[in-house]
GROMACS .gro file of C-alpha atoms in nm:
model
  396
    1UNK     CA    1  -8.209  10.525  -5.687
    2UNK     CA    2  -8.551  10.322  -5.629
    3UNK     CA    3  -8.538  10.120  -5.267
    4UNK     CA    4  -8.557   9.759  -5.400
    5UNK     CA    5  -8.320   9.810  -5.659
    6UNK     CA    6  -8.080   9.926  -5.345
    7UNK     CA    7  -8.184   9.609  -5.140
    8UNK     CA    8  -8.117   9.368  -5.415
    9UNK     CA    9  -7.779   9.540  -5.473
   10UNK     CA   10  -7.694   9.505  -5.106
   11UNK     CA   11  -7.810   9.118  -5.112
   12UNK     CA   12  -7.600   9.041  -5.400
   13UNK     CA   13  -7.334   9.204  -5.228
   14UNK     CA   14  -7.347   8.984  -4.911
   15UNK     CA   15  -7.382   8.658  -5.117
   16UNK     CA   16  -7.050   8.768  -5.305
   17UNK     CA   17  -6.853   8.831  -4.941
   18UNK     CA   18  -7.041   8.483  -4.833
   19UNK     CA   19  -6.858   8.288  -5.148
   20UNK     CA   20  -6.540   8.465  -5.116
   21UNK     CA   21  -6.559   8.385  -4.716
   22UNK     CA   22  -6.616   8.011  -4.822
   23UNK     CA   23  -6.372   7.994  -5.098
   24UNK     CA   24  -6.113   8.113  -4.868
   25UNK     CA   25  -6.204   7.903  -4.608
   26UNK     CA   26  -6.198   7.587  -4.800
   27UNK     CA   27  -5.898   7.711  -4.990
   28UNK     CA   28  -5.732   7.772  -4.643
   29UNK     CA   29  -5.849   7.403  -4.545
   30UNK     CA   30  -5.652   7.256  -4.894
   31UNK     CA   31  -5.361   7.432  -4.774
   32UNK     CA   32  -5.375   7.265  -4.425
   33UNK     CA   33  -5.429   6.903  -4.542
   34UNK     CA   34  -5.174   6.688  -4.462
   35UNK     CA   35  -5.051   6.516  -4.795
   36UNK     CA   36  -5.057   6.121  -4.790
   37UNK     CA   37  -4.726   5.949  -4.748
   38UNK     CA   38  -4.615   5.747  -5.058
   39UNK     CA   39  -4.389   5.428  -5.101
   40UNK     CA   40  -4.064   5.670  -5.121
   41UNK     CA   41  -4.050   5.768  -4.765
   42UNK     CA   42  -4.044   5.342  -4.681
   43UNK     CA   43  -3.722   5.157  -4.792
   44UNK     CA   44  -3.542   4.822  -4.846
   45UNK     CA   45  -3.275   4.735  -4.580
   46UNK     CA   46  -2.881   4.736  -4.683
   47UNK     CA   47  -2.788   4.381  -4.800
   48UNK     CA   48  -2.495   4.494  -4.580
   49UNK     CA   49  -2.401   4.614  -4.199
   50UNK     CA   50  -2.153   4.869  -4.103
   51UNK     CA   51  -1.933   4.876  -3.820
   52UNK     CA   52  -1.871   5.172  -3.619
   53UNK     CA   53  -1.498   5.310  -3.726
   54UNK     CA   54  -1.410   5.168  -3.334
   55UNK     CA   55  -1.522   4.861  -3.401
   56UNK     CA   56  -1.481   4.648  -3.702
   57UNK     CA   57  -1.620   4.325  -3.728
   58UNK     CA   58  -1.428   4.007  -3.707
   59UNK     CA   59  -1.496   3.622  -3.656
   60UNK     CA   60  -1.276   3.574  -3.364
   61UNK     CA   61  -1.476   3.954  -3.232
   62UNK     CA   62  -1.825   3.775  -3.327
   63UNK     CA   63  -1.741   3.413  -3.200
   64UNK     CA   64  -1.617   3.585  -2.856
   65UNK     CA   65  -1.940   3.805  -2.871
   66UNK     CA   66  -2.169   3.496  -2.922
   67UNK     CA   67  -2.061   3.328  -2.597
   68UNK     CA   68  -2.091   3.619  -2.393
   69UNK     CA   69  -2.435   3.683  -2.484
   70UNK     CA   70  -2.517   3.318  -2.408
   71UNK     CA   71  -2.325   3.297  -2.102
   72UNK     CA   72  -2.488   3.393  -1.751
   73UNK     CA   73  -2.140   3.452  -1.593
   74UNK     CA   74  -2.271   3.806  -1.686
   75UNK     CA   75  -2.505   3.819  -1.451
   76UNK     CA   76  -2.500   3.871  -1.033
   77UNK     CA   77  -2.615   3.553  -0.981
   78UNK     CA   78  -2.521   3.352  -1.254
   79UNK     CA   79  -2.853   3.277  -1.366
   80UNK     CA   80  -2.958   3.496  -1.642
   81UNK     CA   81  -2.785   3.546  -2.013
   82UNK     CA   82  -2.848   3.856  -2.226
   83UNK     CA   83  -3.012   3.487  -2.435
   84UNK     CA   84  -3.236   3.497  -2.160
   85UNK     CA   85  -3.495   3.788  -2.256
   86UNK     CA   86  -3.346   3.795  -2.605
   87UNK     CA   87  -3.414   3.423  -2.773
   88UNK     CA   88  -3.392   3.333  -3.140
   89UNK     CA   89  -3.745   3.154  -3.151
   90UNK     CA   90  -3.858   3.486  -3.054
   91UNK     CA   91  -3.674   3.709  -3.289
   92UNK     CA   92  -3.459   3.788  -3.081
   93UNK     CA   93  -3.720   3.939  -2.837
   94UNK     CA   94  -3.915   3.724  -2.579
   95UNK     CA   95  -4.308   3.618  -2.586
   96UNK     CA   96  -4.373   3.777  -2.262
   97UNK     CA   97  -4.568   4.156  -2.171
   98UNK     CA   98  -4.251   4.240  -1.944
   99UNK     CA   99  -3.942   4.044  -1.896
  100UNK     CA  100  -3.850   3.793  -1.557
  101UNK     CA  101  -3.482   3.838  -1.528
  102UNK     CA  102  -3.327   3.768  -1.200
  103UNK     CA  103  -3.454   3.515  -0.993
  104UNK     CA  104  -3.649   3.365  -1.310
  105UNK     CA  105  -3.708   3.045  -1.402
  106UNK     CA  106  -3.831   2.898  -1.704
  107UNK     CA  107  -3.882   3.045  -2.098
  108UNK     CA  108  -4.125   3.212  -2.316
  109UNK     CA  109  -4.478   3.232  -2.168
  110UNK     CA  110  -4.387   2.976  -1.918
  111UNK     CA  111  -4.106   3.177  -1.724
  112UNK     CA  112  -4.210   3.260  -1.385
  113UNK     CA  113  -4.000   3.416  -1.031
  114UNK     CA  114  -3.901   3.170  -0.800
  115UNK     CA  115  -4.013   3.184  -0.474
  116UNK     CA  116  -3.902   3.358  -0.250
  117UNK     CA  117  -3.900   3.677  -0.477
  118UNK     CA  118  -3.807   4.068  -0.444
  119UNK     CA  119  -3.688   4.162  -0.776
  120UNK     CA  120  -3.902   4.346  -1.011
  121UNK     CA  121  -4.031   4.244  -1.330
  122UNK     CA  122  -3.816   4.410  -1.611
  123UNK     CA  123  -4.019   4.801  -1.670
  124UNK     CA  124  -4.060   4.733  -2.028
  125UNK     CA  125  -4.118   4.481  -2.305
  126UNK     CA  126  -3.795   4.326  -2.430
  127UNK     CA  127  -3.717   4.465  -2.777
  128UNK     CA  128  -3.575   4.247  -3.098
  129UNK     CA  129  -3.209   4.259  -3.131
  130UNK     CA  130  -3.247   4.158  -3.467
  131UNK     CA  131  -3.194   4.454  -3.688
  132UNK     CA  132  -3.059   4.642  -3.433
  133UNK     CA  133  -2.782   4.667  -3.654
  134UNK     CA  134  -2.952   4.921  -3.859
  135UNK     CA  135  -3.130   5.119  -3.560
  136UNK     CA  136  -3.197   5.472  -3.679
  137UNK     CA  137  -3.101   5.417  -4.018
  138UNK     CA  138  -3.302   5.687  -4.262
  139UNK     CA  139  -3.323   5.704  -4.665
  140UNK     CA  140  -3.097   6.019  -4.658
  141UNK     CA  141  -2.754   6.094  -4.513
  142UNK     CA  142  -2.485   5.888  -4.385
  143UNK     CA  143  -2.570   5.585  -4.094
  144UNK     CA  144  -2.339   5.595  -3.836
  145UNK     CA  145  -2.381   5.296  -3.593
  146UNK     CA  146  -2.244   5.456  -3.283
  147UNK     CA  147  -2.534   5.694  -3.277
  148UNK     CA  148  -2.780   5.464  -3.328
  149UNK     CA  149  -3.060   5.499  -3.113
  150UNK     CA  150  -3.147   5.212  -2.814
  151UNK     CA  151  -3.414   5.090  -2.575
  152UNK     CA  152  -3.745   5.237  -2.562
  153UNK     CA  153  -3.641   5.604  -2.460
  154UNK     CA  154  -3.343   5.612  -2.649
  155UNK     CA  155  -3.094   5.621  -2.316
  156UNK     CA  156  -2.808   5.500  -2.470
  157UNK     CA  157  -2.646   5.542  -2.857
  158UNK     CA  158  -2.509   5.275  -3.029
  159UNK     CA  159  -2.480   4.882  -2.966
  160UNK     CA  160  -2.149   4.921  -2.780
  161UNK     CA  161  -2.334   5.144  -2.524
  162UNK     CA  162  -2.653   4.957  -2.513
  163UNK     CA  163  -2.425   4.644  -2.427
  164UNK     CA  164  -2.362   4.680  -2.071
  165UNK     CA  165  -2.641   4.819  -1.909
  166UNK     CA  166  -2.843   4.529  -1.844
  167UNK     CA  167  -2.531   4.403  -1.685
  168UNK     CA  168  -2.566   4.715  -1.461
  169UNK     CA  169  -2.976   4.689  -1.410
  170UNK     CA  170  -3.113   4.556  -1.087
  171UNK     CA  171  -3.406   4.340  -1.208
  172UNK     CA  172  -3.224   4.248  -1.529
  173UNK     CA  173  -2.901   4.099  -1.458
  174UNK     CA  174  -2.767   4.255  -1.175
  175UNK     CA  175  -2.966   4.134  -0.910
  176UNK     CA  176  -2.921   4.228  -0.528
  177UNK     CA  177  -2.577   4.100  -0.455
  178UNK     CA  178  -2.391   4.398  -0.593
  179UNK     CA  179  -2.430   4.748  -0.625
  180UNK     CA  180  -2.448   4.897  -0.962
  181UNK     CA  181  -2.060   5.027  -0.977
  182UNK     CA  182  -1.911   4.685  -0.880
  183UNK     CA  183  -2.091   4.484  -1.083
  184UNK     CA  184  -1.880   4.494  -1.385
  185UNK     CA  185  -1.526   4.452  -1.177
  186UNK     CA  186  -1.721   4.128  -1.037
  187UNK     CA  187  -1.803   3.999  -1.421
  188UNK     CA  188  -1.438   4.118  -1.524
  189UNK     CA  189  -1.297   3.906  -1.262
  190UNK     CA  190  -1.496   3.605  -1.314
  191UNK     CA  191  -1.415   3.627  -1.684
  192UNK     CA  192  -1.033   3.668  -1.629
  193UNK     CA  193  -1.018   3.382  -1.412
  194UNK     CA  194  -1.129   3.133  -1.713
  195UNK     CA  195  -0.848   3.068  -1.964
  196UNK     CA  196  -1.068   2.960  -2.257
  197UNK     CA  197  -1.199   3.368  -2.233
  198UNK     CA  198  -0.837   3.445  -2.202
  199UNK     CA  199  -0.768   3.328  -2.539
  200UNK     CA  200  -1.081   3.423  -2.697
  201UNK     CA  201  -1.047   3.787  -2.616
  202UNK     CA  202  -0.650   3.756  -2.651
  203UNK     CA  203  -0.751   3.679  -3.033
  204UNK     CA  204  -1.040   3.914  -3.092
  205UNK     CA  205  -0.836   4.185  -2.945
  206UNK     CA  206  -0.508   4.119  -3.087
  207UNK     CA  207  -0.226   4.347  -2.981
  208UNK     CA  208  -0.371   4.492  -2.653
  209UNK     CA  209  -0.199   4.369  -2.344
  210UNK     CA  210  -0.509   4.352  -2.118
  211UNK     CA  211  -0.803   4.283  -2.314
  212UNK     CA  212  -1.020   4.178  -2.089
  213UNK     CA  213  -1.201   4.465  -2.009
  214UNK     CA  214  -1.548   4.607  -2.003
  215UNK     CA  215  -1.481   4.834  -2.325
  216UNK     CA  216  -1.370   4.519  -2.484
  217UNK     CA  217  -1.713   4.328  -2.360
  218UNK     CA  218  -1.905   4.550  -2.512
  219UNK     CA  219  -1.745   4.555  -2.843
  220UNK     CA  220  -1.758   4.175  -2.849
  221UNK     CA  221  -2.173   4.207  -2.781
  222UNK     CA  222  -2.204   4.436  -3.007
  223UNK     CA  223  -2.016   4.241  -3.292
  224UNK     CA  224  -2.192   3.957  -3.237
  225UNK     CA  225  -2.559   4.133  -3.255
  226UNK     CA  226  -2.443   4.264  -3.607
  227UNK     CA  227  -2.477   4.000  -3.713
  228UNK     CA  228  -2.818   3.942  -3.672
  229UNK     CA  229  -2.992   4.095  -3.966
  230UNK     CA  230  -3.295   4.018  -4.143
  231UNK     CA  231  -3.271   4.181  -4.436
  232UNK     CA  232  -3.443   4.019  -4.728
  233UNK     CA  233  -3.793   4.031  -4.677
  234UNK     CA  234  -4.075   3.971  -4.918
  235UNK     CA  235  -4.126   4.384  -4.861
  236UNK     CA  236  -3.726   4.442  -4.957
  237UNK     CA  237  -3.788   4.249  -5.251
  238UNK     CA  238  -4.057   4.451  -5.346
  239UNK     CA  239  -3.842   4.775  -5.335
  240UNK     CA  240  -3.536   4.605  -5.499
  241UNK     CA  241  -3.789   4.557  -5.799
  242UNK     CA  242  -3.934   4.248  -5.800
  243UNK     CA  243  -4.322   4.335  -5.849
  244UNK     CA  244  -4.434   4.005  -5.769
  245UNK     CA  245  -4.307   3.956  -5.443
  246UNK     CA  246  -4.670   4.129  -5.296
  247UNK     CA  247  -4.986   3.948  -5.372
  248UNK     CA  248  -5.247   4.243  -5.514
  249UNK     CA  249  -5.386   4.224  -5.155
  250UNK     CA  250  -5.082   4.292  -5.014
  251UNK     CA  251  -5.015   4.583  -5.221
  252UNK     CA  252  -5.357   4.695  -5.088
  253UNK     CA  253  -5.222   4.693  -4.757
  254UNK     CA  254  -4.948   4.884  -4.798
  255UNK     CA  255  -5.167   5.151  -4.974
  256UNK     CA  256  -5.381   5.118  -4.697
  257UNK     CA  257  -5.083   5.150  -4.461
  258UNK     CA  258  -4.949   5.474  -4.603
  259UNK     CA  259  -5.286   5.642  -4.660
  260UNK     CA  260  -5.419   5.524  -4.246
  261UNK     CA  261  -5.100   5.821  -4.155
  262UNK     CA  262  -4.880   5.485  -4.014
  263UNK     CA  263  -4.556   5.601  -4.232
  264UNK     CA  264  -4.614   5.922  -4.036
  265UNK     CA  265  -4.385   5.806  -3.783
  266UNK     CA  266  -4.323   5.429  -3.966
  267UNK     CA  267  -4.084   5.506  -4.191
  268UNK     CA  268  -3.752   5.473  -4.387
  269UNK     CA  269  -3.592   5.112  -4.411
  270UNK     CA  270  -3.624   4.993  -4.059
  271UNK     CA  271  -4.008   5.183  -4.053
  272UNK     CA  272  -3.958   5.402  -3.746
  273UNK     CA  273  -3.843   5.729  -3.712
  274UNK     CA  274  -3.684   5.645  -3.367
  275UNK     CA  275  -3.881   5.907  -3.220
  276UNK     CA  276  -4.017   5.944  -2.896
  277UNK     CA  277  -4.410   6.008  -2.917
  278UNK     CA  278  -4.681   6.020  -2.652
  279UNK     CA  279  -4.954   5.796  -2.765
  280UNK     CA  280  -5.157   5.728  -2.393
  281UNK     CA  281  -5.077   5.331  -2.449
  282UNK     CA  282  -5.187   5.157  -2.137
  283UNK     CA  283  -4.971   5.037  -1.867
  284UNK     CA  284  -4.841   4.702  -1.789
  285UNK     CA  285  -4.978   4.591  -1.429
  286UNK     CA  286  -4.626   4.408  -1.383
  287UNK     CA  287  -4.510   4.732  -1.276
  288UNK     CA  288  -4.593   4.877  -0.960
  289UNK     CA  289  -4.566   5.254  -1.058
  290UNK     CA  290  -4.710   5.386  -1.406
  291UNK     CA  291  -4.419   5.416  -1.639
  292UNK     CA  292  -4.425   5.774  -1.772
  293UNK     CA  293  -4.095   5.738  -1.947
  294UNK     CA  294  -3.747   5.925  -1.924
  295UNK     CA  295  -3.901   6.286  -1.999
  296UNK     CA  296  -4.196   6.165  -1.749
  297UNK     CA  297  -4.459   6.216  -1.998
  298UNK     CA  298  -4.531   5.893  -2.139
  299UNK     CA  299  -4.312   5.919  -2.463
  300UNK     CA  300  -4.181   5.616  -2.597
  301UNK     CA  301  -3.991   5.541  -2.934
  302UNK     CA  302  -4.116   5.432  -3.190
  303UNK     CA  303  -4.089   5.032  -3.238
  304UNK     CA  304  -3.946   4.876  -3.597
  305UNK     CA  305  -4.228   4.694  -3.776
  306UNK     CA  306  -3.996   4.405  -3.917
  307UNK     CA  307  -4.017   4.089  -3.838
  308UNK     CA  308  -4.350   4.170  -3.567
  309UNK     CA  309  -4.485   3.766  -3.623
  310UNK     CA  310  -4.157   3.632  -3.408
  311UNK     CA  311  -4.232   3.975  -3.146
  312UNK     CA  312  -4.519   3.959  -2.975
  313UNK     CA  313  -4.698   4.087  -2.771
  314UNK     CA  314  -4.655   4.509  -2.882
  315UNK     CA  315  -4.563   4.788  -2.747
  316UNK     CA  316  -4.314   4.952  -2.447
  317UNK     CA  317  -4.608   4.779  -2.237
  318UNK     CA  318  -4.626   4.467  -2.396
  319UNK     CA  319  -5.027   4.529  -2.351
  320UNK     CA  320  -5.128   4.397  -2.713
  321UNK     CA  321  -5.127   4.006  -2.772
  322UNK     CA  322  -5.174   4.100  -3.194
  323UNK     CA  323  -5.099   4.306  -3.415
  324UNK     CA  324  -5.506   4.370  -3.476
  325UNK     CA  325  -5.507   4.491  -3.160
  326UNK     CA  326  -5.257   4.750  -3.216
  327UNK     CA  327  -5.448   4.884  -3.493
  328UNK     CA  328  -5.806   4.902  -3.287
  329UNK     CA  329  -5.615   5.063  -3.026
  330UNK     CA  330  -5.497   5.349  -3.328
  331UNK     CA  331  -5.845   5.301  -3.479
  332UNK     CA  332  -5.932   5.441  -3.108
  333UNK     CA  333  -5.671   5.727  -3.111
  334UNK     CA  334  -5.781   5.894  -3.435
  335UNK     CA  335  -6.110   5.863  -3.285
  336UNK     CA  336  -5.978   6.089  -2.988
  337UNK     CA  337  -6.002   5.820  -2.711
  338UNK     CA  338  -5.682   5.793  -2.494
  339UNK     CA  339  -5.658   5.487  -2.351
  340UNK     CA  340  -5.386   5.516  -2.073
  341UNK     CA  341  -5.588   5.734  -1.756
  342UNK     CA  342  -5.258   5.895  -1.650
  343UNK     CA  343  -5.196   6.068  -1.992
  344UNK     CA  344  -5.336   6.443  -2.029
  345UNK     CA  345  -5.500   6.514  -2.380
  346UNK     CA  346  -5.267   6.849  -2.392
  347UNK     CA  347  -4.956   6.549  -2.367
  348UNK     CA  348  -5.051   6.372  -2.702
  349UNK     CA  349  -4.843   6.382  -2.978
  350UNK     CA  350  -5.007   6.638  -3.245
  351UNK     CA  351  -4.933   6.321  -3.497
  352UNK     CA  352  -5.207   6.134  -3.329
  353UNK     CA  353  -5.504   6.371  -3.527
  354UNK     CA  354  -5.329   6.244  -3.872
  355UNK     CA  355  -5.392   5.907  -3.782
  356UNK     CA  356  -5.737   5.775  -4.038
  357UNK     CA  357  -5.712   5.377  -3.930
  358UNK     CA  358  -6.047   5.212  -4.011
  359UNK     CA  359  -6.171   4.902  -3.886
  360UNK     CA  360  -6.211   4.758  -4.222
  361UNK     CA  361  -5.899   4.807  -4.341
  362UNK     CA  362  -5.730   4.651  -4.021
  363UNK     CA  363  -5.720   4.289  -4.179
  364UNK     CA  364  -5.520   4.457  -4.508
  365UNK     CA  365  -5.286   4.660  -4.319
  366UNK     CA  366  -5.177   4.356  -4.132
  367UNK     CA  367  -5.164   4.151  -4.468
  368UNK     CA  368  -4.912   4.402  -4.529
  369UNK     CA  369  -4.744   4.374  -4.198
  370UNK     CA  370  -4.650   4.019  -4.284
  371UNK     CA  371  -4.448   4.113  -4.608
  372UNK     CA  372  -4.218   4.237  -4.385
  373UNK     CA  373  -4.139   3.912  -4.184
  374UNK     CA  374  -3.795   3.713  -4.272
  375UNK     CA  375  -3.735   3.393  -4.121
  376UNK     CA  376  -3.347   3.406  -4.297
  377UNK     CA  377  -3.157   3.481  -3.978
  378UNK     CA  378  -2.915   3.326  -3.744
  379UNK     CA  379  -3.065   3.110  -3.477
  380UNK     CA  380  -2.718   2.935  -3.411
  381UNK     CA  381  -2.735   2.814  -3.006
  382UNK     CA  382  -2.372   2.739  -2.879
  383UNK     CA  383  -2.376   2.382  -2.733
  384UNK     CA  384  -2.162   2.523  -2.450
  385UNK     CA  385  -1.998   2.807  -2.285
  386UNK     CA  386  -1.676   2.869  -2.117
  387UNK     CA  387  -1.838   2.920  -1.764
  388UNK     CA  388  -1.938   2.592  -1.789
  389UNK     CA  389  -2.316   2.757  -1.657
  390UNK     CA  390  -2.613   2.667  -1.832
  391UNK     CA  391  -2.624   2.800  -2.201
  392UNK     CA  392  -2.911   3.091  -2.157
  393UNK     CA  393  -2.960   3.070  -1.780
  394UNK     CA  394  -3.212   2.918  -1.593
  395UNK     CA  395  -3.461   2.881  -1.858
  396UNK     CA  396  -3.540   2.530  -1.788
   0.00000   0.00000   0.00000
């Protein structure tokens, strides 16, 4: 065979190898490419709430829980109620970056510390209690409310376990006057001294010889909080079969939400996977030290996307005042930018690499998020509380 022919055949062989290599690489890329989530990963909220087996709801229990929720008798200085930082007009959250609990005065953006003050800000943004009855719910499986994940760091399970922790926390409700180990005994002694509360606990927990105890305070608060639901948004109506519940542009925003990868974490009926993720969210300047979270890796729970219209500012640090700012943050993330200087690249959640948020899509995604709002929830505030203290504490 002639040398020229051998050279030509060798050249063809090299081309064939290169072509095969390219095809194999393209095939591998196709295999590695993650599928875009579909509408099926989301879900409508249930129309009814599930109670834990050991705390079935009753009208007496809910009435008692509402009064306790608004009564500052639960705080060390008698100046803070649960409703001080979880206000009906703000979706049972609060319009502050991070909350002011003990030694505070005023409401909403006007709340401030009294002077002098030696109480720190509450560490994280006040999460909404609305729909907390559905925390952790997913599309498949049986929902167990006693295992519902609570707080930004998942340190409690179930509304009953969550209810008492703010009472024990220095900056939220306890203050300097009582130790963490003794504050509940003090609160219970106060409640037992009020005849009206004695009657209300007896009605709510009939048959118990000594119904005023810490467990029943938690059960009453949780029973009331499970009545605070907003489960008939236009998005819920759309998923239940009303195709006209969303406009054409809102449906486009929904598709862009899915295409951008938002549903990789914001899935299920509450649009949250209830997992901890490190995203490099900027810290609040209200904290004296960086907030590294419960695992010391700056990971925080995926928040629900429901009723966002009423619960600004956003993220665990409350650093973003608008949804547009939140999505711009995610656009920066998808471009590889880490905003928090304390977070290392190796700490970032791998799912960040799958985000594809584009600036041109932000307005339509925000339009879709608006369909998750439902203003039809209980905003009833009692005219008085059994202690005779100011309803909601020092908010005026």
